[in-house]
Amino acid sequence: MSLNNLKINKSHIQEYGFTVINTMFSQTELEEINHVLQHIDTSKENFRKSEDLFAIRQFLKEVPEIKNLVFNENIQRVIKEIFGEKYFVVKSIYFDKPETSNWYVAYHQDLTISVDKKLDLPDFGPWTTKKNQFAVQPPLDILENIYTIRIHLDDTDENNGALKVVPKSHAKGIYRPETIDWTIETEEICNVEKGGIMIMKPLTLHGSNRTTNGKKRRVIHIEFSDRELPEVLQWSERMN
């Protein structure tokens, strides 16, 4: 699939919950992004470091100079044509899964959103608070409306932790992973080339395996919505 016909990608997301579009970033653009990433001050508290994973939460806020590089013309076109005119950023994370990483992720849905405060609201909960950051499970219709773009800075396949997904699972509401019936469901590995993206709905069941080929995998994960939250609750990372 390519940028030539985003309608195909859009319908693939609607039906299956995900799509892959390669060659979104040129070699030069990737080098510029890499340059910024190599010069980050990694001592901040929003940065998580272990042997298996390096992650930056609120990535676009923490590393503002990356923003213009990430939102190139191709990405802007995808947001406009696949998501819609009114979508804005609501969450961003950078993941670096090193070459020797044993990090794997069991099947799950992304069920929480990041917000600016904790409030008693009907249909919002459970809540979690980490380092003054608030996450909550919102009503289903808010989750169904979100799109996630995963920008791949390295070639990614089943040997270095490409995402596995259960096609069409995004349309089944809250789907507990332990109840997956593999006689009905299928699994698909989403290989993505360096400079490509995967788009998915957060309710699509997804997971990833350990790295076995000694190749790193770096991903910029950005979530988008066009919804305002109720009352005085705000998206904590809202960015147009």
Short mmCIF file of C-alpha atoms in Angstrom, two decimals:
data_model
loop_
_atom_site.label_atom_id
_atom_site.label_comp_id
_atom_site.label_asym_id
_atom_site.label_seq_id
_atom_site.Cartn_x
_atom_site.Cartn_y
_atom_site.Cartn_z
CA MET A 1 0.00 0.00 0.00
CA SER A 2 1.25 3.48 -0.70
CA LEU A 3 0.37 7.10 -0.25
CA ASN A 4 -1.25 7.07 -3.70
CA ASN A 5 -4.49 5.66 -2.48
CA LEU A 6 -5.18 6.44 1.14
CA LYS A 7 -8.83 5.42 0.70
CA ILE A 8 -7.66 1.79 0.60
CA ASN A 9 -5.74 2.30 3.85
CA LYS A 10 -8.72 3.99 5.44
CA SER A 11 -11.09 1.16 4.58
CA HIS A 12 -8.50 -1.40 5.77
CA ILE A 13 -8.37 0.32 9.16
CA GLN A 14 -12.15 0.43 9.35
CA GLU A 15 -12.48 -3.25 8.56
CA TYR A 16 -9.38 -4.79 10.17
CA GLY A 17 -8.26 -2.19 12.75
CA PHE A 18 -4.84 -1.40 11.25
CA THR A 19 -2.85 -0.65 8.09
CA VAL A 20 0.82 -0.25 7.06
CA ILE A 21 2.12 2.49 4.76
CA ASN A 22 5.82 2.42 3.88
CA THR A 23 8.16 5.16 2.56
CA MET A 24 6.61 7.98 4.60
CA PHE A 25 9.99 9.47 5.47
CA SER A 26 12.98 10.03 3.20
CA GLN A 27 16.50 8.96 4.17
CA THR A 28 17.35 12.63 4.85
CA GLU A 29 14.31 13.08 7.11
CA LEU A 30 15.22 9.93 9.03
CA GLU A 31 18.78 11.19 9.50
CA GLU A 32 17.47 14.48 10.90
CA ILE A 33 15.19 12.62 13.33
CA ASN A 34 18.09 10.35 14.38
CA HIS A 35 20.28 13.38 14.96
CA VAL A 36 17.76 14.86 17.41
CA LEU A 37 17.31 11.51 19.18
CA GLN A 38 21.06 11.07 19.62
CA HIS A 39 21.35 14.42 21.39
CA ILE A 40 18.59 14.03 23.98
CA ASP A 41 19.31 14.66 27.65
CA THR A 42 18.19 11.27 28.96
CA SER A 43 18.20 12.13 32.65
CA LYS A 44 14.67 13.56 32.83
CA GLU A 45 12.01 11.88 34.96
CA ASN A 46 9.65 11.21 32.04
CA PHE A 47 12.34 8.94 30.59
CA ARG A 48 12.30 5.28 31.42
CA LYS A 49 15.57 3.37 31.09
CA SER A 50 16.25 -0.33 31.46
CA GLU A 51 18.31 -2.93 29.58
CA ASP A 52 15.23 -3.97 27.64
CA LEU A 53 13.56 -0.66 26.96
CA PHE A 54 14.19 3.04 26.76
CA ALA A 55 11.02 5.12 26.60
CA ILE A 56 10.10 8.79 26.65
CA ARG A 57 6.56 9.67 27.66
CA GLN A 58 5.03 12.96 26.49
CA PHE A 59 7.63 12.75 23.75
CA LEU A 60 6.54 15.76 21.68
CA LYS A 61 6.52 17.95 24.80
CA GLU A 62 9.84 16.66 26.10
CA VAL A 63 11.61 16.91 22.72
CA PRO A 64 9.82 19.82 20.98
CA GLU A 65 12.40 20.11 18.21
CA ILE A 66 11.26 16.72 16.87
CA LYS A 67 7.76 18.00 16.10
CA ASN A 68 8.43 19.62 12.71
CA LEU A 69 10.45 16.58 11.61
CA VAL A 70 7.73 14.09 12.58
CA PHE A 71 4.85 16.01 11.00
CA ASN A 72 6.18 16.04 7.46
CA GLU A 73 3.88 16.49 4.44
CA ASN A 74 3.14 12.77 4.19
CA ILE A 75 2.07 12.46 7.82
CA GLN A 76 -0.07 15.59 7.55
CA ARG A 77 -1.79 14.13 4.50
CA VAL A 78 -2.50 10.87 6.31
CA ILE A 79 -4.02 12.71 9.29
CA LYS A 80 -6.21 14.84 7.05
CA GLU A 81 -7.33 12.16 4.58
CA ILE A 82 -7.63 9.11 6.85
CA PHE A 83 -8.53 10.63 10.23
CA GLY A 84 -10.22 13.92 9.35
CA GLU A 85 -9.74 17.68 9.48
CA LYS A 86 -10.38 18.07 13.19
CA TYR A 87 -7.94 15.55 14.66
CA PHE A 88 -5.23 16.63 17.11
CA VAL A 89 -2.48 14.89 19.09
CA VAL A 90 -3.50 13.51 22.48
CA LYS A 91 -0.52 11.32 23.42
CA SER A 92 3.05 10.62 22.29
CA ILE A 93 5.67 8.09 23.35
CA TYR A 94 9.09 7.16 21.98
CA PHE A 95 10.16 3.52 22.37
CA ASP A 96 13.66 2.20 21.83
CA LYS A 97 13.83 -1.57 22.08
CA PRO A 98 17.60 -2.31 21.96
CA GLU A 99 19.28 -5.12 19.99
CA THR A 100 19.59 -7.40 23.00
CA SER A 101 16.12 -6.71 24.36
CA ASN A 102 14.06 -9.48 25.92
CA TRP A 103 11.12 -7.09 26.12
CA TYR A 104 7.91 -8.62 24.87
CA VAL A 105 4.34 -7.45 25.23
CA ALA A 106 1.39 -9.80 25.72
CA TYR A 107 -1.79 -9.24 23.74
CA HIS A 108 -3.75 -6.23 24.99
CA GLN A 109 -5.86 -3.25 23.92
CA ASP A 110 -4.83 0.35 24.69
CA LEU A 111 -7.64 1.24 27.05
CA THR A 112 -6.47 4.44 28.76
CA ILE A 113 -6.09 8.08 27.79
CA SER A 114 -3.78 10.70 29.36
CA VAL A 115 -5.59 13.57 31.05
CA ASP A 116 -4.64 16.64 33.09
CA LYS A 117 -6.39 15.85 36.38
CA LYS A 118 -8.42 13.26 38.27
CA LEU A 119 -12.18 13.86 38.43
CA ASP A 120 -15.19 11.82 39.44
CA LEU A 121 -16.97 11.44 36.12
CA PRO A 122 -19.58 8.85 35.17
CA ASP A 123 -18.16 6.09 32.93
CA PHE A 124 -14.55 7.26 33.48
CA GLY A 125 -12.39 4.77 35.38
CA PRO A 126 -10.39 3.00 36.64
CA TRP A 127 -7.75 5.73 37.17
CA THR A 128 -3.97 5.44 37.51
CA THR A 129 -1.51 8.13 38.57
CA LYS A 130 2.22 7.97 37.85
CA LYS A 131 4.56 10.86 38.57
CA ASN A 132 1.72 13.35 38.51
CA GLN A 133 0.46 12.01 35.20
CA PHE A 134 -3.14 10.84 35.14
CA ALA A 135 -4.49 8.04 32.99
CA VAL A 136 -8.06 6.83 32.88
CA GLN A 137 -10.21 4.39 30.96
CA PRO A 138 -12.81 6.56 29.21
CA PRO A 139 -16.17 5.52 27.75
CA LEU A 140 -15.90 3.14 24.81
CA ASP A 141 -16.94 5.67 22.16
CA ILE A 142 -13.91 7.87 22.99
CA LEU A 143 -11.57 4.89 22.58
CA GLU A 144 -13.25 3.86 19.33
CA ASN A 145 -12.59 7.31 17.92
CA ILE A 146 -8.79 7.38 18.49
CA TYR A 147 -6.19 6.63 15.82
CA THR A 148 -2.59 5.70 16.61
CA ILE A 149 0.32 6.29 14.23
CA ARG A 150 3.50 4.28 14.88
CA ILE A 151 6.46 5.72 13.01
CA HIS A 152 9.18 3.09 12.50
CA LEU A 153 12.77 4.30 12.55
CA ASP A 154 14.14 0.78 11.88
CA ASP A 155 13.09 -2.14 9.69
CA THR A 156 10.78 -4.20 11.86
CA ASP A 157 9.64 -7.79 11.37
CA GLU A 158 8.72 -10.79 13.50
CA ASN A 159 12.38 -11.19 14.53
CA ASN A 160 12.74 -7.81 16.23
CA GLY A 161 9.38 -7.29 17.81
CA ALA A 162 7.03 -6.19 15.05
CA LEU A 163 3.49 -5.86 16.37
CA LYS A 164 1.22 -8.89 16.16
CA VAL A 165 -2.44 -8.01 15.82
CA VAL A 166 -5.79 -9.79 15.84
CA PRO A 167 -7.58 -8.41 12.75
CA LYS A 168 -11.12 -7.07 13.34
CA SER A 169 -10.75 -7.22 17.14
CA HIS A 170 -11.15 -3.42 17.28
CA ALA A 171 -14.86 -3.81 16.52
CA LYS A 172 -15.61 -6.10 19.47
CA GLY A 173 -15.59 -3.60 22.34
CA ILE A 174 -13.51 -4.40 25.42
CA TYR A 175 -11.93 -7.74 24.55
CA ARG A 176 -10.11 -9.51 27.37
CA PRO A 177 -6.96 -11.15 25.93
CA GLU A 178 -7.46 -14.31 28.01
CA THR A 179 -10.76 -14.88 26.21
CA ILE A 180 -9.27 -14.88 22.67
CA ASP A 181 -10.68 -17.89 20.85
CA TRP A 182 -7.93 -18.89 18.39
CA THR A 183 -10.29 -21.27 16.59
CA ILE A 184 -12.08 -18.13 15.33
CA GLU A 185 -9.43 -15.40 15.45
CA THR A 186 -6.29 -15.05 13.36
CA GLU A 187 -2.97 -13.38 14.06
CA GLU A 188 -1.13 -11.10 11.66
CA ILE A 189 2.44 -9.79 11.98
CA CYS A 190 2.78 -6.16 10.88
CA ASN A 191 6.17 -5.83 9.22
CA VAL A 192 7.08 -2.19 8.66
CA GLU A 193 10.04 -0.82 6.73
CA LYS A 194 12.32 1.84 8.17
CA GLY A 195 10.62 5.17 7.44
CA GLY A 196 7.18 3.54 7.23
CA ILE A 197 4.20 3.76 9.55
CA MET A 198 1.61 1.47 11.01
CA ILE A 199 -1.76 3.02 11.82
CA MET A 200 -4.03 1.23 14.23
CA LYS A 201 -7.13 1.62 16.36
CA PRO A 202 -6.29 1.31 20.08
CA LEU A 203 -8.95 -1.38 20.57
CA THR A 204 -7.16 -3.68 18.09
CA LEU A 205 -5.64 -6.49 20.17
CA HIS A 206 -1.87 -6.23 19.75
CA GLY A 207 1.36 -7.53 21.26
CA SER A 208 4.98 -8.14 20.29
CA ASN A 209 7.62 -10.85 20.65
CA ARG A 210 11.15 -10.68 21.97
CA THR A 211 13.94 -9.59 19.64
CA THR A 212 15.80 -12.59 18.22
CA ASN A 213 17.81 -11.13 15.32
CA GLY A 214 19.97 -8.63 17.22
CA LYS A 215 18.41 -5.62 15.48
CA LYS A 216 17.01 -2.66 17.36
CA ARG A 217 13.52 -1.33 16.98
CA ARG A 218 12.71 2.33 17.56
CA VAL A 219 9.15 3.58 17.26
CA ILE A 220 7.45 6.96 17.73
CA HIS A 221 3.88 6.29 18.92
CA ILE A 222 1.37 9.16 18.54
CA GLU A 223 -2.37 9.06 19.32
CA PHE A 224 -5.00 11.37 17.80
CA SER A 225 -8.59 12.27 18.63
CA ASP A 226 -11.11 14.91 17.55
CA ARG A 227 -13.16 14.75 20.75
CA GLU A 228 -13.37 17.24 23.58
CA LEU A 229 -13.57 15.57 26.99
CA PRO A 230 -16.53 16.28 29.30
CA GLU A 231 -16.70 19.07 31.89
CA VAL A 232 -13.30 20.50 32.82
CA LEU A 233 -11.26 17.42 31.92
CA GLN A 234 -8.56 18.04 29.28
CA TRP A 235 -6.25 15.81 27.24
CA SER A 236 -2.88 16.21 28.99
CA GLU A 237 -0.85 16.33 25.78
CA ARG A 238 -3.28 18.10 23.52
CA MET A 239 -1.44 19.59 20.54
CA ASN A 240 -2.79 20.77 17.20
#
